[in-house]
Short mmCIF file of C-alpha atoms in Angstrom, two decimals:
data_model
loop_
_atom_site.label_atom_id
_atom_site.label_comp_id
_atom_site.label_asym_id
_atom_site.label_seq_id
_atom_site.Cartn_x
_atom_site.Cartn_y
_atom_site.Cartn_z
CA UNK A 1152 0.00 0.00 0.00
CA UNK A 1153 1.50 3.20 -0.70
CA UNK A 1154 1.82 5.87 1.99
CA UNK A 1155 1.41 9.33 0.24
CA UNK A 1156 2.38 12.37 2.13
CA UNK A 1157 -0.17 15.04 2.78
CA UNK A 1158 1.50 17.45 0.14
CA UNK A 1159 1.71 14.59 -2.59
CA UNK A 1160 -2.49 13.91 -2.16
CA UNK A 1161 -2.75 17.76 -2.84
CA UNK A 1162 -0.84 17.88 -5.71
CA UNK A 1163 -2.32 14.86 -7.14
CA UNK A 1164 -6.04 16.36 -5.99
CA UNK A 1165 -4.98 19.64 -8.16
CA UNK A 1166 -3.71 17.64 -11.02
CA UNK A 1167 -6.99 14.89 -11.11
CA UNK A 1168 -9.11 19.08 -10.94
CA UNK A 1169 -7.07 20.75 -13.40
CA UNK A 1170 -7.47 18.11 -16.02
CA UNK A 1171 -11.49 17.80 -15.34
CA UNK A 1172 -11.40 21.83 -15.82
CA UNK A 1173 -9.06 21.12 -19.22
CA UNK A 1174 -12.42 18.65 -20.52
CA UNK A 1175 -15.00 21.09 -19.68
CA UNK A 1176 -15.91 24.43 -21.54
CA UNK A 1177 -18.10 26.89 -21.20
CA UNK A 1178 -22.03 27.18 -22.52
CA UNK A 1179 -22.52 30.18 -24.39
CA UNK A 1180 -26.52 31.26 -24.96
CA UNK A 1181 -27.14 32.37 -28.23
CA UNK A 1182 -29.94 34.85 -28.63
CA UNK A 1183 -31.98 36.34 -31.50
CA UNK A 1184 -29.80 37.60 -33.89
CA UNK A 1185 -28.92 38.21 -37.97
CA UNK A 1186 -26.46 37.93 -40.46
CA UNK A 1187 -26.54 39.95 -43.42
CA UNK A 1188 -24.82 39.73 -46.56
CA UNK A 1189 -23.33 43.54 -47.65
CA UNK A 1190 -26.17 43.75 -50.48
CA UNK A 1191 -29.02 43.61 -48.11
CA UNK A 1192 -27.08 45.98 -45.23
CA UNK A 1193 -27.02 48.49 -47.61
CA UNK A 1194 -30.61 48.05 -48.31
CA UNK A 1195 -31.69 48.51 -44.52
CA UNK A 1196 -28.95 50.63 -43.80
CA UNK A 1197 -28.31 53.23 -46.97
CA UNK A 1198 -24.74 55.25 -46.92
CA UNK A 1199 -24.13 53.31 -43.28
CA UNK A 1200 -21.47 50.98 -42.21
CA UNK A 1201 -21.87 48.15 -39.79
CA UNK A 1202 -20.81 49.48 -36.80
CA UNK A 1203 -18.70 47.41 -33.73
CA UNK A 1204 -20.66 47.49 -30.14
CA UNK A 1205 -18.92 45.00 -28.55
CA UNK A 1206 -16.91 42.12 -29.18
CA UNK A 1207 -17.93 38.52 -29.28
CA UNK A 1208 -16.18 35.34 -28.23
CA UNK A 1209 -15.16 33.80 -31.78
CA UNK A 1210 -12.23 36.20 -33.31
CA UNK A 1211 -13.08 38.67 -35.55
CA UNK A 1212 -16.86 38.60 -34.77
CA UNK A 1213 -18.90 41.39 -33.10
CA UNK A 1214 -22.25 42.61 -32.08
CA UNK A 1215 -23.08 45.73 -33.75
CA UNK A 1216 -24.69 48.77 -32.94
CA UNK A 1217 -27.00 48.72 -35.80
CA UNK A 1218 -30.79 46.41 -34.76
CA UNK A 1219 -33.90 45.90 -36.64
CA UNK A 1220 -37.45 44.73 -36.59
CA UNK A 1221 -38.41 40.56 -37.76
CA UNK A 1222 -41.74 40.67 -38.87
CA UNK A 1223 -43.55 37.23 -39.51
CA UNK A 1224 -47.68 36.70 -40.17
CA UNK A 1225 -48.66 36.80 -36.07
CA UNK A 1226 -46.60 39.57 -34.67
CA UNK A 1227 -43.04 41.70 -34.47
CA UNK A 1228 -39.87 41.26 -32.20
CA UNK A 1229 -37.99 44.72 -32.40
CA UNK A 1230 -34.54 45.74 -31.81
CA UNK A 1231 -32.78 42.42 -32.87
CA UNK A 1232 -29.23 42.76 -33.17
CA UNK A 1233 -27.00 42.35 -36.32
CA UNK A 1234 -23.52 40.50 -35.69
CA UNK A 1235 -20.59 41.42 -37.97
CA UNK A 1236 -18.24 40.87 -40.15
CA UNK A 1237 -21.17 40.72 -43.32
CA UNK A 1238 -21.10 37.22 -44.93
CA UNK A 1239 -22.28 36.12 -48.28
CA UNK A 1240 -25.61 34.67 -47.24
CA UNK A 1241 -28.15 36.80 -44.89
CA UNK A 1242 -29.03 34.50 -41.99
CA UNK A 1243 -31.71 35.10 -39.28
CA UNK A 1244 -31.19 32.81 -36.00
CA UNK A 1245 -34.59 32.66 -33.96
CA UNK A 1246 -35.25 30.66 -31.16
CA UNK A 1247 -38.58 28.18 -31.21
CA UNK A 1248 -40.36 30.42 -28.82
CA UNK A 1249 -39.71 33.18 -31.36
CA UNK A 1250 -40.83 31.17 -34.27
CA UNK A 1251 -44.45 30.98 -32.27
CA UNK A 1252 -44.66 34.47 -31.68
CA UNK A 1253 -43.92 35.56 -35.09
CA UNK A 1254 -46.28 32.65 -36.88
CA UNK A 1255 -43.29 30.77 -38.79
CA UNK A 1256 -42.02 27.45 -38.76
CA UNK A 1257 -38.64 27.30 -39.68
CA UNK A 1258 -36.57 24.75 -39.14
CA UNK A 1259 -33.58 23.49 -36.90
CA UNK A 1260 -30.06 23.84 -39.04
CA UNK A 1261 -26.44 24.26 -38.64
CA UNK A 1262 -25.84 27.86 -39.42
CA UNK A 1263 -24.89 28.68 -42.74
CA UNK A 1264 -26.82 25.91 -44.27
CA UNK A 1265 -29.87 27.55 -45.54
CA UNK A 1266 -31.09 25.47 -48.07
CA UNK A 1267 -35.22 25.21 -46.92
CA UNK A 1268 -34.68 28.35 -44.45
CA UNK A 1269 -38.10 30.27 -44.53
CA UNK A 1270 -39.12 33.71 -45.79
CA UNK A 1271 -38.98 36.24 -43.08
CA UNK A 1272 -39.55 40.55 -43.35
CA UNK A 1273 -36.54 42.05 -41.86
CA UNK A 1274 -37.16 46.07 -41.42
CA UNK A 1275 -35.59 48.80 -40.39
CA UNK A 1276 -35.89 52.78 -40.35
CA UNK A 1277 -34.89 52.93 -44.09
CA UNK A 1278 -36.33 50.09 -45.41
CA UNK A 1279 -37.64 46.39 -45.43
CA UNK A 1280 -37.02 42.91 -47.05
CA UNK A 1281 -38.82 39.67 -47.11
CA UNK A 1282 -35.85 36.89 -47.44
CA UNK A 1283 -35.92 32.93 -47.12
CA UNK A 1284 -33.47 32.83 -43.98
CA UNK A 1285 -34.91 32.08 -40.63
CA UNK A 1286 -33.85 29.42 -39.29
CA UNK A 1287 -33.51 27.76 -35.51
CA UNK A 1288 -29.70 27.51 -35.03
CA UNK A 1289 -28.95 23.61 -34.14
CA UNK A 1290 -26.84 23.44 -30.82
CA UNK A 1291 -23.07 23.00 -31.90
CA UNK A 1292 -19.67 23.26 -30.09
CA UNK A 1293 -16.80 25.57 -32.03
CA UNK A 1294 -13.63 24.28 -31.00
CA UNK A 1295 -9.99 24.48 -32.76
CA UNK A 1296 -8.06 21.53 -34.18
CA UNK A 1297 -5.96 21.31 -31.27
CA UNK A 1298 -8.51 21.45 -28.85
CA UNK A 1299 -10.00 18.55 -31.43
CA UNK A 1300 -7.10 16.33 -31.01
CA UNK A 1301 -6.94 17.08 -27.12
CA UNK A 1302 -10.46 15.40 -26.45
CA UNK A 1303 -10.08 13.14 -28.58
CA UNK A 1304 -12.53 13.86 -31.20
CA UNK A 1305 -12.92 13.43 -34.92
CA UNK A 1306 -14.67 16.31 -37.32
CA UNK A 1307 -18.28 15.50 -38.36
CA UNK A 1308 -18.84 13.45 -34.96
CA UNK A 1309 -22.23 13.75 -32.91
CA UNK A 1310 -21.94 14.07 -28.97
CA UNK A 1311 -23.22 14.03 -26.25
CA UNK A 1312 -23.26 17.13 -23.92
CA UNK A 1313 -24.18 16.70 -20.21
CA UNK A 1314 -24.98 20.44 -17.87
CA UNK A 1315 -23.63 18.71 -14.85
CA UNK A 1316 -24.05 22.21 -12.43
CA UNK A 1317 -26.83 24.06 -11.39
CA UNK A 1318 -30.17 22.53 -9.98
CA UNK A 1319 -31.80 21.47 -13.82
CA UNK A 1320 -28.95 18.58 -14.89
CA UNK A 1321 -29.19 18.32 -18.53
CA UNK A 1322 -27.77 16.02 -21.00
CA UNK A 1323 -27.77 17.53 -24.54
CA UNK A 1324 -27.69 15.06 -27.13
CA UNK A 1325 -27.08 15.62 -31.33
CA UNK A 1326 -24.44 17.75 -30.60
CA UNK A 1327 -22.64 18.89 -33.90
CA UNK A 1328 -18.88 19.64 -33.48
CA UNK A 1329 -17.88 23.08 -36.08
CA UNK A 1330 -13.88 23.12 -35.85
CA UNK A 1331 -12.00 25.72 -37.08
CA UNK A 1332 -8.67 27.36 -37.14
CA UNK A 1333 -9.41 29.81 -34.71
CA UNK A 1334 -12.28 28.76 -32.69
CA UNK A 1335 -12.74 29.05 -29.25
CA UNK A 1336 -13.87 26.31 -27.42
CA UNK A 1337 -17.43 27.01 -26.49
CA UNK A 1338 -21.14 24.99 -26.92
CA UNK A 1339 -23.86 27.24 -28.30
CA UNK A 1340 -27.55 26.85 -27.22
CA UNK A 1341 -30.51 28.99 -28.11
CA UNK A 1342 -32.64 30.97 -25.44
CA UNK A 1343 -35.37 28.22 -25.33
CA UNK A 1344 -32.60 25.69 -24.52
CA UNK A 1345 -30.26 28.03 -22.04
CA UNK A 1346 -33.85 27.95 -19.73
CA UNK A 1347 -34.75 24.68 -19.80
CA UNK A 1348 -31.19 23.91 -18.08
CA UNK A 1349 -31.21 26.57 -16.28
CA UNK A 1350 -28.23 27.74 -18.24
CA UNK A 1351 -25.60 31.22 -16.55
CA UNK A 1352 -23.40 33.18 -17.62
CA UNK A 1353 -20.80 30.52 -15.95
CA UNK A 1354 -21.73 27.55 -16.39
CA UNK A 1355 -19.82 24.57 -18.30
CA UNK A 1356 -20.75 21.37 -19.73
CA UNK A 1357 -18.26 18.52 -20.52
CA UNK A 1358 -18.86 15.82 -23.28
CA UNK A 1359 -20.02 12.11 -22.12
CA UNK A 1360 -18.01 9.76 -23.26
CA UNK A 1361 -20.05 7.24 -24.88
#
């Protein structure tokens, strides 16, 4: 039997936390937001540019000062916030709850893949459009390759997620991995999702091994 010094059971107690900490990663609640393509901003926002507010997790991305209006057949959310840089394909990200109030159905996708996305008015001061992109973002992790190849997981795999703090336990399944150069490791859930768990601004989720 080996007789471990009070100093050795510390350091292995802080080595056993410190890799449990390395597995686990933060849950990051994604609310309403849009994407637009530089075509459309101009269209809502004539001789404006998209304009930083404050800085977002994933490099290079931002919340911007500029908002509008989604319109759908029952009602009208206002003040919905446009996230920068402009991409090639406009993209609206509603939660289910969302999709009820405003009468659509759209349905649940990886962002960026738009291909049955739904019409939707977007409006601002300026102007309004009617656009197939609403969608209800599908609950992903963005990681980088290294953090990939640290938890030993393989691009294109499905996990499992389990919430293992707070007093609402969750275990997420049809999780969708989205690697990428520059990622930071971080789960994405919608509104709708971030309550049902019970979901704050620190709280952190590990995958289950399966």
């Amino acid at each position: 039997m080996n007789n471990y010094s009070v100093e050795e059971i510390r350091k292995i107690v802080r080595e056993v936390l410190l890799e449990m900490q390395a597995e686990t990663f933060p849950i990051g609640i994604s609310n309403r937001h849009i994407h637009l393509t530089e075509e459309h901003f101009n269209i809502l926002f004539p001789n404006e540019t998209i304009e930083p507010l404050k800085p977002l997790k994933q490099p290079g991305e931002f919340a911007s000062k500029q908002t509008v209006s989604l319109v759908g057949a029952k009602g009208e959310i206002k003040k919905v916030r446009i996230l920068g840089p402009l991409r090639k394909r406009s993209q609206v990200e509603i939660s289910k709850t969302d999709a009820r109030n405003l009468g659509l159905q759209p349905p649940i996708r990886l962002s960026g893949n738009l291909d049955d996305a739904v019409e939707i008015m977007i409006r601002s001061k300026a102007a309004e459009l009617t656009i197939p992109a609403a969608i209800i973002a599908k609950r992903h992790i963005h990681l980088n390759f290294q953090d990939l190849e640290r938890l030993k997981l393989k691009e294109g795999q499905i996990v499992s997620v389990e919430i293992f703090e707070g007093t609402r336990r969750t275990i997420f399944h049809d999780v969708e991995l989205r690697p990428g150069k520059n990622f930071v490791l971080e789960m994405h859930v919608d509104t709708d999702e971030a309550n049902a768990a019970d979901i704050q601004p620190n709280t952190r989720g590990r995958i289950i091994k399966e």
